[in-house]
PDB file of C-alpha atoms in Angstrom:
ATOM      1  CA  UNK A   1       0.000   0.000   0.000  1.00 76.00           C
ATOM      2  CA  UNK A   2       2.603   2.886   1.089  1.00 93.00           C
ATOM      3  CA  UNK A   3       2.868   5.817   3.119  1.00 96.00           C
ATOM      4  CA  UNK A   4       1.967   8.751   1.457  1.00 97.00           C
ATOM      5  CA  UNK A   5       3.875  11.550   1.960  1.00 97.00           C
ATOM      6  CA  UNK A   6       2.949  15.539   2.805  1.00 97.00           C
ATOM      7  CA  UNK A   7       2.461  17.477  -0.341  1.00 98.00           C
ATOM      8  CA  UNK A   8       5.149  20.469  -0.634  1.00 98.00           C
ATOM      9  CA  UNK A   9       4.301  23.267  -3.458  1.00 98.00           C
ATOM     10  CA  UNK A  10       6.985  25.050  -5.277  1.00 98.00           C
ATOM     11  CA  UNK A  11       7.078  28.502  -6.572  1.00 98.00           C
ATOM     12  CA  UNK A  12       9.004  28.716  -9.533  1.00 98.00           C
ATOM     13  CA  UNK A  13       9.626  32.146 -11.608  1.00 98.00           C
ATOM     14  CA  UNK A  14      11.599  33.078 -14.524  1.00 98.00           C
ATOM     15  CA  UNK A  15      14.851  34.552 -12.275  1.00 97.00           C
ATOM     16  CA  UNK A  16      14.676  30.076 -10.995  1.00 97.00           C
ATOM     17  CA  UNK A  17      15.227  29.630 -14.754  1.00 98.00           C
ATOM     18  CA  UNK A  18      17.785  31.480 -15.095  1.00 98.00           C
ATOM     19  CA  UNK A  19      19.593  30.490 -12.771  1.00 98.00           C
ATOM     20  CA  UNK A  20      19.269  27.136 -13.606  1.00 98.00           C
ATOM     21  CA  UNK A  21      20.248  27.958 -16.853  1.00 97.00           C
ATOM     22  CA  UNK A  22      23.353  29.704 -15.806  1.00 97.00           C
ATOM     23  CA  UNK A  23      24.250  26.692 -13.465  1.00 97.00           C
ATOM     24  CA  UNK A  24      23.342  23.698 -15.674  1.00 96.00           C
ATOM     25  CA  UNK A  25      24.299  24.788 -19.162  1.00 93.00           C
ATOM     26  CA  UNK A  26      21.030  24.932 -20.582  1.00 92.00           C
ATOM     27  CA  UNK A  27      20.574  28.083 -22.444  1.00 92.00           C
ATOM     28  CA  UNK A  28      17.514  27.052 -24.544  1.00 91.00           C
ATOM     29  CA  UNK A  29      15.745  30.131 -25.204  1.00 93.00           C
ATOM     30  CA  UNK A  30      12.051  28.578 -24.671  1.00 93.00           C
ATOM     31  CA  UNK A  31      12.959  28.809 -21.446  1.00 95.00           C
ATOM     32  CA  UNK A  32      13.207  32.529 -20.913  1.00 96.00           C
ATOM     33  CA  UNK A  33      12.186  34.325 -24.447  1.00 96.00           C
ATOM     34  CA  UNK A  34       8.570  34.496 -25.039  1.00 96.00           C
ATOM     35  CA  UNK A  35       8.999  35.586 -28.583  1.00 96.00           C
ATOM     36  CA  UNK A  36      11.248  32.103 -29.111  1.00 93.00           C
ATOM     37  CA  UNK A  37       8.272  29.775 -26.727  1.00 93.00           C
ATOM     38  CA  UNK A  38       5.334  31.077 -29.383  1.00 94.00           C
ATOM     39  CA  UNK A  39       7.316  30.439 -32.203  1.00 90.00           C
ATOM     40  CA  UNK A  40       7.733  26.935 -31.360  1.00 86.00           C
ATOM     41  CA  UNK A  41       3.596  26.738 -30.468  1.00 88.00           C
ATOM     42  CA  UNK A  42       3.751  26.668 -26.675  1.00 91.00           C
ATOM     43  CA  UNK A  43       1.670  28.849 -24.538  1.00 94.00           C
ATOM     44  CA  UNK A  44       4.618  30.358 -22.668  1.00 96.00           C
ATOM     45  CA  UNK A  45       7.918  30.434 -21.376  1.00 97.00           C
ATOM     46  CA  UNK A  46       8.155  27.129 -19.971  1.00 97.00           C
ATOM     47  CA  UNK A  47      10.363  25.598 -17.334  1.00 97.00           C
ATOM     48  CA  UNK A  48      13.021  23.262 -17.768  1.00 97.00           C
ATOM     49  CA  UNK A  49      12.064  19.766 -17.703  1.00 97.00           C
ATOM     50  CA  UNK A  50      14.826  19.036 -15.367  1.00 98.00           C
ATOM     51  CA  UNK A  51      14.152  21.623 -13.564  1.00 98.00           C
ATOM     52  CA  UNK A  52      11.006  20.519 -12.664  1.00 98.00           C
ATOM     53  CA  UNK A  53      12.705  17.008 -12.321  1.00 98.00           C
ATOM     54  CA  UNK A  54      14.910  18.324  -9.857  1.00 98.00           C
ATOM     55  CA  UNK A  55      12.251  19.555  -7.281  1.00 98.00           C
ATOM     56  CA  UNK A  56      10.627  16.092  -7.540  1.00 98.00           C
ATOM     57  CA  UNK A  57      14.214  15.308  -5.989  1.00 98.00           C
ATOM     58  CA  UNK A  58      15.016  17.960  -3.452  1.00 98.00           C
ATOM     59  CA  UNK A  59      10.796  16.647  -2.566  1.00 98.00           C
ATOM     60  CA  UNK A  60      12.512  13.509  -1.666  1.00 97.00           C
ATOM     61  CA  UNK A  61      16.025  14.776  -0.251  1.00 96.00           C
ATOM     62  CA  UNK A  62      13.576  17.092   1.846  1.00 96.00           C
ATOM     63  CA  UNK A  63      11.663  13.970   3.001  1.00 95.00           C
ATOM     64  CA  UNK A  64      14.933  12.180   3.888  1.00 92.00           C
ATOM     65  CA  UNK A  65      16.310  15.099   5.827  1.00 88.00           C
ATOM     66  CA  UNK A  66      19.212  15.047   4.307  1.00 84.00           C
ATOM     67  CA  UNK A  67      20.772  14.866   0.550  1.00 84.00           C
ATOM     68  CA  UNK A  68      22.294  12.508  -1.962  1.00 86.00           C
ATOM     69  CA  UNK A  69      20.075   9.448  -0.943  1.00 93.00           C
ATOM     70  CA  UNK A  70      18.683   8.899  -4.715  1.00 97.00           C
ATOM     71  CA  UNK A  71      19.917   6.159  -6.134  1.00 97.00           C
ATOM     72  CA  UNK A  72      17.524   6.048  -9.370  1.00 98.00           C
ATOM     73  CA  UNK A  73      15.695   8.887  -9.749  1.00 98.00           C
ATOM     74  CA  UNK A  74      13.318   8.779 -13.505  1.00 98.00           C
ATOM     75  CA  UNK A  75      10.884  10.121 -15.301  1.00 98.00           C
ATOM     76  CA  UNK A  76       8.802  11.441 -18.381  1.00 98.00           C
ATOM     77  CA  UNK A  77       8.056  15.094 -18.996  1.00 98.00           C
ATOM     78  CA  UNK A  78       4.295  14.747 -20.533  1.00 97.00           C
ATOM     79  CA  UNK A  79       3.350  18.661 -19.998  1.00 97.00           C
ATOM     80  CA  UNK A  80       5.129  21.666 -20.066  1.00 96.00           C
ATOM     81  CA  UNK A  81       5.251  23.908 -16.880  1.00 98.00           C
ATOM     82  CA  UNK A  82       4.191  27.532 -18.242  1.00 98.00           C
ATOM     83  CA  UNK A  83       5.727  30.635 -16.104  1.00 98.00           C
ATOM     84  CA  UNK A  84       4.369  33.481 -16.231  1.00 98.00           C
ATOM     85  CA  UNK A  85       6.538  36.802 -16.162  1.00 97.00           C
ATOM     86  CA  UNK A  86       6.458  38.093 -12.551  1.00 96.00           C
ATOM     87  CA  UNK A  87       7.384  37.591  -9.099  1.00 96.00           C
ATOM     88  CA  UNK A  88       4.458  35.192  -8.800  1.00 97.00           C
ATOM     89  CA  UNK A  89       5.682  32.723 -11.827  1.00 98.00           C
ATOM     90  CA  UNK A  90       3.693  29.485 -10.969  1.00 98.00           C
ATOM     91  CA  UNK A  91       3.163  26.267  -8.786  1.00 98.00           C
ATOM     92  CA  UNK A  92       4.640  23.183  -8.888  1.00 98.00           C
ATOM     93  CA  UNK A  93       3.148  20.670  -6.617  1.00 98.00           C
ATOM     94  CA  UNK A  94       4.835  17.772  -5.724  1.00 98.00           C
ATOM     95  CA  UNK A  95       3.466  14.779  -3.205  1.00 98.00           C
ATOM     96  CA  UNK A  96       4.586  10.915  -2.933  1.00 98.00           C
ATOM     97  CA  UNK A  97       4.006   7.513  -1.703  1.00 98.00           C
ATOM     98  CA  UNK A  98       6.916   5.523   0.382  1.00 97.00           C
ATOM     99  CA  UNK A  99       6.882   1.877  -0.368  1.00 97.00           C
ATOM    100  CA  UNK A 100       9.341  -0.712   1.025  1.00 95.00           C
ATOM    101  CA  UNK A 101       9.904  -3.675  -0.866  1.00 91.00           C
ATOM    102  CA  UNK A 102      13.035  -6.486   0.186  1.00 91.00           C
ATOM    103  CA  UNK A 103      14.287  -3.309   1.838  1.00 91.00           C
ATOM    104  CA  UNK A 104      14.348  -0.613  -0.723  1.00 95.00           C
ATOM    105  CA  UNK A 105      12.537   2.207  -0.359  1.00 96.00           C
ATOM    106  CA  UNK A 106      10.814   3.927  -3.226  1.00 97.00           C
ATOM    107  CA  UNK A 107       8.848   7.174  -3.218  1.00 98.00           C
ATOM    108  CA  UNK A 108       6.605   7.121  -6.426  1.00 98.00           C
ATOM    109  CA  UNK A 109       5.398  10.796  -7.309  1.00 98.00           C
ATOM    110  CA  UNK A 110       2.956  13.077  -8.466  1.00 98.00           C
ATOM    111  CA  UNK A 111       4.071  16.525  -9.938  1.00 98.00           C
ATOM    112  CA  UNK A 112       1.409  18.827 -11.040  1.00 98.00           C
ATOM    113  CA  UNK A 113       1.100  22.534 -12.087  1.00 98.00           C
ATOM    114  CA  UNK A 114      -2.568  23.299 -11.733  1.00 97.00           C
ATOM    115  CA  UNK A 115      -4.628  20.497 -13.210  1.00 97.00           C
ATOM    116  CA  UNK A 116      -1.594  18.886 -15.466  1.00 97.00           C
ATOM    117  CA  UNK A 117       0.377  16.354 -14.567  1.00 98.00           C
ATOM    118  CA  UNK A 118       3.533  17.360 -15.706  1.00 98.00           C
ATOM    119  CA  UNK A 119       6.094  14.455 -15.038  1.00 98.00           C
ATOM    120  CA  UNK A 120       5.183  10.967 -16.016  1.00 98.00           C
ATOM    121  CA  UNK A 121       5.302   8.143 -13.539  1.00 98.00           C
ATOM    122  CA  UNK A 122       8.265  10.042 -11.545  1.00 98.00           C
ATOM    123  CA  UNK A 123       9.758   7.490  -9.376  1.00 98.00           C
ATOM    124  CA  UNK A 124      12.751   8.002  -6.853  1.00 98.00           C
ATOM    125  CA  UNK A 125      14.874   4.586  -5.325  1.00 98.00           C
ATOM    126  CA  UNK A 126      16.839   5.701  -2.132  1.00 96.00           C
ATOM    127  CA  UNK A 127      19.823   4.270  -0.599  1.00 87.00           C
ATOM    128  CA  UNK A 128      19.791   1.329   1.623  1.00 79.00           C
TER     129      UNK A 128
ATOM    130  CA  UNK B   1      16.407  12.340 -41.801  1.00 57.00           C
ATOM    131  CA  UNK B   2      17.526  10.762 -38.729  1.00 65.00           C
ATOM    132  CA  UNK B   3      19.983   7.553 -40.290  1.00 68.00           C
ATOM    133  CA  UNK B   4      18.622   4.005 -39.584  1.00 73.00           C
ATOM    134  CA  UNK B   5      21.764   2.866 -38.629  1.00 84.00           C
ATOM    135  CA  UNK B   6      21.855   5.178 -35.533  1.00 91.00           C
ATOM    136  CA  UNK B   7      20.875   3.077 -32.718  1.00 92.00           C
ATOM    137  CA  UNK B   8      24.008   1.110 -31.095  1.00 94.00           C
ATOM    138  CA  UNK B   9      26.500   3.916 -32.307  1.00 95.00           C
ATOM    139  CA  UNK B  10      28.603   5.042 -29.036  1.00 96.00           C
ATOM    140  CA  UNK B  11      29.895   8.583 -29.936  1.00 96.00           C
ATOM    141  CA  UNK B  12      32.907   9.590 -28.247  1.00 96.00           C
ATOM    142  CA  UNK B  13      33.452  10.774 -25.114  1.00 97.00           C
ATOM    143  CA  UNK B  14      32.827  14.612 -23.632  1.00 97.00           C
ATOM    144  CA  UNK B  15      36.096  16.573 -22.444  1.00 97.00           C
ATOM    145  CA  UNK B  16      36.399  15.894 -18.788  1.00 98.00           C
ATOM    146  CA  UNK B  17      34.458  18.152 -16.726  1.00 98.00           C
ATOM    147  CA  UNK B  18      35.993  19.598 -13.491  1.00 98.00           C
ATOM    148  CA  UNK B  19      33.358  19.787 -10.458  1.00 98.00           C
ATOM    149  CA  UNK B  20      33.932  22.118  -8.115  1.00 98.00           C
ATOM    150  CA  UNK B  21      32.718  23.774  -5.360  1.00 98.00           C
ATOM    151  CA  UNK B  22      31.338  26.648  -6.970  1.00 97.00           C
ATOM    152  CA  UNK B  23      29.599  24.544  -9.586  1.00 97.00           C
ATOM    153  CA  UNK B  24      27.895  22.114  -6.967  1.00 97.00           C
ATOM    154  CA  UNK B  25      26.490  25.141  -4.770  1.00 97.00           C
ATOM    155  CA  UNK B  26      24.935  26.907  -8.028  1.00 97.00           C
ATOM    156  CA  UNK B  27      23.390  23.826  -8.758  1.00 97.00           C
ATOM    157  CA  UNK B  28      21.924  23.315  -5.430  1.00 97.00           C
ATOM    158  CA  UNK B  29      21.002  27.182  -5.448  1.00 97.00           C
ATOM    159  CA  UNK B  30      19.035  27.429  -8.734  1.00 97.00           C
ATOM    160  CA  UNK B  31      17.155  23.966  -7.959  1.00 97.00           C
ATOM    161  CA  UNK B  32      16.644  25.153  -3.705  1.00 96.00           C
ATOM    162  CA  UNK B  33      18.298  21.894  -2.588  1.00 95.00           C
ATOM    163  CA  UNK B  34      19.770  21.743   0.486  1.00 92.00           C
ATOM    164  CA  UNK B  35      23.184  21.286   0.562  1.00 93.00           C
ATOM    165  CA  UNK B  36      26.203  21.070   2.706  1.00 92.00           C
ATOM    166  CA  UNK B  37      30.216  22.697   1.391  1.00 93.00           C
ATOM    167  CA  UNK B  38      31.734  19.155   0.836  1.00 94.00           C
ATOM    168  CA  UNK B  39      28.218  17.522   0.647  1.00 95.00           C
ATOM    169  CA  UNK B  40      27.510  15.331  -2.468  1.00 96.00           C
ATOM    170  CA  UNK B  41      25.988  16.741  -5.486  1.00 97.00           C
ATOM    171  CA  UNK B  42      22.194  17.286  -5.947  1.00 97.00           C
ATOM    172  CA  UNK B  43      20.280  14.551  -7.380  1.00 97.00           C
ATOM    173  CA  UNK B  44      20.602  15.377 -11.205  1.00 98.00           C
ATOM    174  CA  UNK B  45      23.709  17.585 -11.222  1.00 98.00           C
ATOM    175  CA  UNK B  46      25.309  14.863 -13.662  1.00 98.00           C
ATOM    176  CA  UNK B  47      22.711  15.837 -16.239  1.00 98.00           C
ATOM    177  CA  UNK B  48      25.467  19.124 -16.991  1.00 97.00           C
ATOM    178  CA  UNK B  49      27.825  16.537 -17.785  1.00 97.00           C
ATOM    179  CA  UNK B  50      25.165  14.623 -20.513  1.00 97.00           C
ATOM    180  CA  UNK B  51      24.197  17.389 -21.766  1.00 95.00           C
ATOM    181  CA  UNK B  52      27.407  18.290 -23.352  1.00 95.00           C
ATOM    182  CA  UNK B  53      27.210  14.410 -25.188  1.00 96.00           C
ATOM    183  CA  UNK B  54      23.923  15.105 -25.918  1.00 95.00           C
ATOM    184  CA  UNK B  55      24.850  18.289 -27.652  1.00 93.00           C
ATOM    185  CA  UNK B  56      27.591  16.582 -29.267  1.00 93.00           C
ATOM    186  CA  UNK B  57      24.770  13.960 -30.361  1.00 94.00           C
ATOM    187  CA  UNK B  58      22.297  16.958 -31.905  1.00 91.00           C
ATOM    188  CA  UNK B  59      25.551  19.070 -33.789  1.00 90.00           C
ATOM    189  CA  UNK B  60      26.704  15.769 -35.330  1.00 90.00           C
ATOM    190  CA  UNK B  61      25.872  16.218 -38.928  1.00 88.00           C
ATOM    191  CA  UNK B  62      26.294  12.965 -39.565  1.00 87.00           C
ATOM    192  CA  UNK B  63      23.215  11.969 -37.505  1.00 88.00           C
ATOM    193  CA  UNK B  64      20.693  14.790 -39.118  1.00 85.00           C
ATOM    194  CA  UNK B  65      19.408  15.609 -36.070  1.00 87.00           C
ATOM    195  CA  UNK B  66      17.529  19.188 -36.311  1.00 82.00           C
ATOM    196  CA  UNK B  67      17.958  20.800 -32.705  1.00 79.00           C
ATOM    197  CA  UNK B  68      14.636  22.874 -32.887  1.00 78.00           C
ATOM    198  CA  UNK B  69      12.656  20.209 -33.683  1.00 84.00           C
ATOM    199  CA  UNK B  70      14.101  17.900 -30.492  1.00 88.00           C
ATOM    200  CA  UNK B  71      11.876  17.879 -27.004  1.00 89.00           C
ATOM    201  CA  UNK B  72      13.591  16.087 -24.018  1.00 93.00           C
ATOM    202  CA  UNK B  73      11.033  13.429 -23.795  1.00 96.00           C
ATOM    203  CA  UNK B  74      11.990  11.351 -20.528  1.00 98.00           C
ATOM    204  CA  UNK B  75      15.228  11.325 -18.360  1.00 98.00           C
ATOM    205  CA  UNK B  76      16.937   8.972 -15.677  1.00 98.00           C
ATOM    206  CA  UNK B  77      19.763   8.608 -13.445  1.00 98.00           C
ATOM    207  CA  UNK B  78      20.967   5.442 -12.192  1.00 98.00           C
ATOM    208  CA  UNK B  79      23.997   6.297  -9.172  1.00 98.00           C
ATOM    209  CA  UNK B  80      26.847   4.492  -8.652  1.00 97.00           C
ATOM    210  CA  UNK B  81      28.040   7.207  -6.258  1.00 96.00           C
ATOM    211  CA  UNK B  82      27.579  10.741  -5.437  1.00 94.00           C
ATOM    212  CA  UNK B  83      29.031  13.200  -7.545  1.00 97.00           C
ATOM    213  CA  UNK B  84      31.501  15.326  -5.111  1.00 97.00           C
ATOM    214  CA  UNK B  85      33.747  18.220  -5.854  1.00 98.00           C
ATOM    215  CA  UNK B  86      36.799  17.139  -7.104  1.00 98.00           C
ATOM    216  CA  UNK B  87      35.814  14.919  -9.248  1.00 98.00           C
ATOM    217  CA  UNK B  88      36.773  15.238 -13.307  1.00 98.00           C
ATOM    218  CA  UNK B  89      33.650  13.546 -15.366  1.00 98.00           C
ATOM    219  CA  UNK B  90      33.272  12.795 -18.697  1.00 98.00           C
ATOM    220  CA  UNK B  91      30.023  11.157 -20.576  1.00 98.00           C
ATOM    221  CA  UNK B  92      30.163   8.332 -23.410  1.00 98.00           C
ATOM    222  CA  UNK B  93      26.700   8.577 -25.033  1.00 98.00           C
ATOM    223  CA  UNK B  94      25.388   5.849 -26.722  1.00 98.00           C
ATOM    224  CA  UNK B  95      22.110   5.516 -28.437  1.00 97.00           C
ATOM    225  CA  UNK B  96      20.341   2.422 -27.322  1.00 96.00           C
ATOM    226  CA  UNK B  97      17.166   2.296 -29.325  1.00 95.00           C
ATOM    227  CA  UNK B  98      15.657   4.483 -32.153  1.00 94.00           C
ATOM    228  CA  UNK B  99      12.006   4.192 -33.571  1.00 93.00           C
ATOM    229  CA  UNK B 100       9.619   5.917 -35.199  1.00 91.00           C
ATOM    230  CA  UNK B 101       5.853   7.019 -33.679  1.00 90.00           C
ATOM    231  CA  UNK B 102       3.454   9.300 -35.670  1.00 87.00           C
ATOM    232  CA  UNK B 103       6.255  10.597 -37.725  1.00 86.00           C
ATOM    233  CA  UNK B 104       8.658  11.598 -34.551  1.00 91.00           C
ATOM    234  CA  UNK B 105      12.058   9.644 -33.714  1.00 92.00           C
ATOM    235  CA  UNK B 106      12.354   8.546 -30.524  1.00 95.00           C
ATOM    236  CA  UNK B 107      15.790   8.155 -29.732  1.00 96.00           C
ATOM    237  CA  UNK B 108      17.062   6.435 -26.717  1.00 97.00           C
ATOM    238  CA  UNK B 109      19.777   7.045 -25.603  1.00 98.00           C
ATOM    239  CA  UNK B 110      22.371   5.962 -22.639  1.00 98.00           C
ATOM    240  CA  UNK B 111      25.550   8.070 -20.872  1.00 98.00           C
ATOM    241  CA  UNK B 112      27.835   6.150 -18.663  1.00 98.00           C
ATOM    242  CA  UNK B 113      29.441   8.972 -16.983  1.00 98.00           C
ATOM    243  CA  UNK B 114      33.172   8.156 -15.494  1.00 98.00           C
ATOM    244  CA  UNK B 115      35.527   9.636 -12.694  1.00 98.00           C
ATOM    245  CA  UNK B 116      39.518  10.006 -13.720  1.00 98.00           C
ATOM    246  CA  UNK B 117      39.771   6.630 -12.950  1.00 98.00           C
ATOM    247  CA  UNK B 118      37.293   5.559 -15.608  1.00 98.00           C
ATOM    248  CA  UNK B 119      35.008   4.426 -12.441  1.00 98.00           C
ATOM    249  CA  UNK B 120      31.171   4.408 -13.122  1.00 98.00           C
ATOM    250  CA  UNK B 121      29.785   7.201 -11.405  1.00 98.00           C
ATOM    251  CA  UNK B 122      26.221   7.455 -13.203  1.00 98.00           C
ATOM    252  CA  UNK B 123      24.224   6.666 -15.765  1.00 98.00           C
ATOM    253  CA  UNK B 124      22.297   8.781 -17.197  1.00 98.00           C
ATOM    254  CA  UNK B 125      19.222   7.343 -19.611  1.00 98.00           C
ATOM    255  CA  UNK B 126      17.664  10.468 -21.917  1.00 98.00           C
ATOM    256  CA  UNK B 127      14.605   9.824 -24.470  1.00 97.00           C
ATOM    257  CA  UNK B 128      14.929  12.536 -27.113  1.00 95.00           C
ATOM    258  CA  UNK B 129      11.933  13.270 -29.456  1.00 93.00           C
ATOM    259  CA  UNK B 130      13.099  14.651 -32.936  1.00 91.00           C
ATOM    260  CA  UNK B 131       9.297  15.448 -34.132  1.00 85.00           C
ATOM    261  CA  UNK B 132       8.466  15.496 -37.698  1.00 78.00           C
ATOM    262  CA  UNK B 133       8.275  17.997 -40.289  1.00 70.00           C
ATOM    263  CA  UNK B 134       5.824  20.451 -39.898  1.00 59.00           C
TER     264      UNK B 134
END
């Protein structure tokens, strides 16, 4: 069955992107030019998929207490995470359920942004 | 055209990468994770180190790979250990599987990331989308 875990919600605004642009390399511009998102047909600016994959992990470091306990961490990116322009940016929502099987413990996740799902079947596998 | 023949080709390895300090508490800072000086890395800080082969994968002309067209359709890390400063990594990309849905490529691919030693540190597993024409 599992233990679910506490929800935590995120904010994330454009400055988070780009910062995490500066610090992982990414300098895709559908990440920070609106101009360069519509051309490409999304709504919006959009987040970084790994960005958004990397809250589903500091969810689970949080959880833990402590970092570095991932072992696997995995997932799809189904729907893109739109930011507005602004201090307010958006939501991301993260919550999970603990499960222990022949000793490993597994957090499987849910990441939203308002009604979307936005990571597929995120799973984390910690460190025995 | 993405070639046929792509899937099992192992493209050569990234320059090494130095992590530092500095690079490890950016990380940590743009992504709010907690984090200890000395501490290991955040989760998916080894995902700087395959992006560079996966950049290497998308500029190959040889693989006709059009970069605008390409959405980063699934990723995973499998750790051997944590990433720590000091460490010099470098990525060997290969490209596991390659098919074809609706007109998209979906191309698999797989990036053993190694210390100085040549150690396994992480793999990291990226599903790249090359969607069709328009």
């Amino acid at each position: 069955m599992g233990t679910e875990l506490a929800p935590t919600t995120y904010r994330v605004t454009r400055a988070d992107l780009l910062a995490y642009a500066a610090a992982s390399g990414d300098h895709n511009p559908i990440h920070s030019d609106d101009q360069v998102a519509a051309a490409v047909g999304l709504p919006g600016v959009i987040a970084h998929g790994m960005y958004t994959l990397a809250l589903a992990a500091r969810y689970v470091d949080e959880y833990r207490g402590e970092p570095g306990g991932i072992v696997e961490l995995s997932a799809k990116f189904t729907k893109p995470v739109v930011v507005p322009a602004g201090a307010d940016g958006t939501e991301v929502r993260v919550s999970g359920v603990l499960e222990v099987r022949d000793g490993v413990e597994t957090v499987s996740l849910t990441v939203t942004c308002g009604d979307d799902r936005v990571l597929g079947n995120p799973k984390a596998v910690l460190r025995g | 055209m993405i070639l046929a023949d792509l899937a099992g080709r192992t493209f050569p390895p990234t320059a090494p990468y130095a992590v530092t300090e500095e690079r490890l508490a950016a990380f940590a800072a743009a992504t709010g994770t907690s984090r200890a000086v000395g501490g290991p890395a955040p989760t998916t800080f080894p995902i700087v180190v395959a992006f560079e082969a996966m950049t290497a994968l998308m500029a190959d002309p040889s693989v006709g790979i059009e970069l605008h067209r390409v959405v980063h359709g699934a990723q995973g890390f499998v750790h051997t250990r944590p990433v720590v400063a000091g460490d010099r990594l470098t990525a060997q990309l290969t490209v596991v599987g390659l098919r074809q849905i609706g007109g998209a490529d979906i191309i698999t691919t797989s990036s053993a990331i190694v210390d100085a030693t040549g150690a396994l540190v992480c793999t990291a597993e990226a599903t790249l989308v090359h969607k069709a024409d328009d």
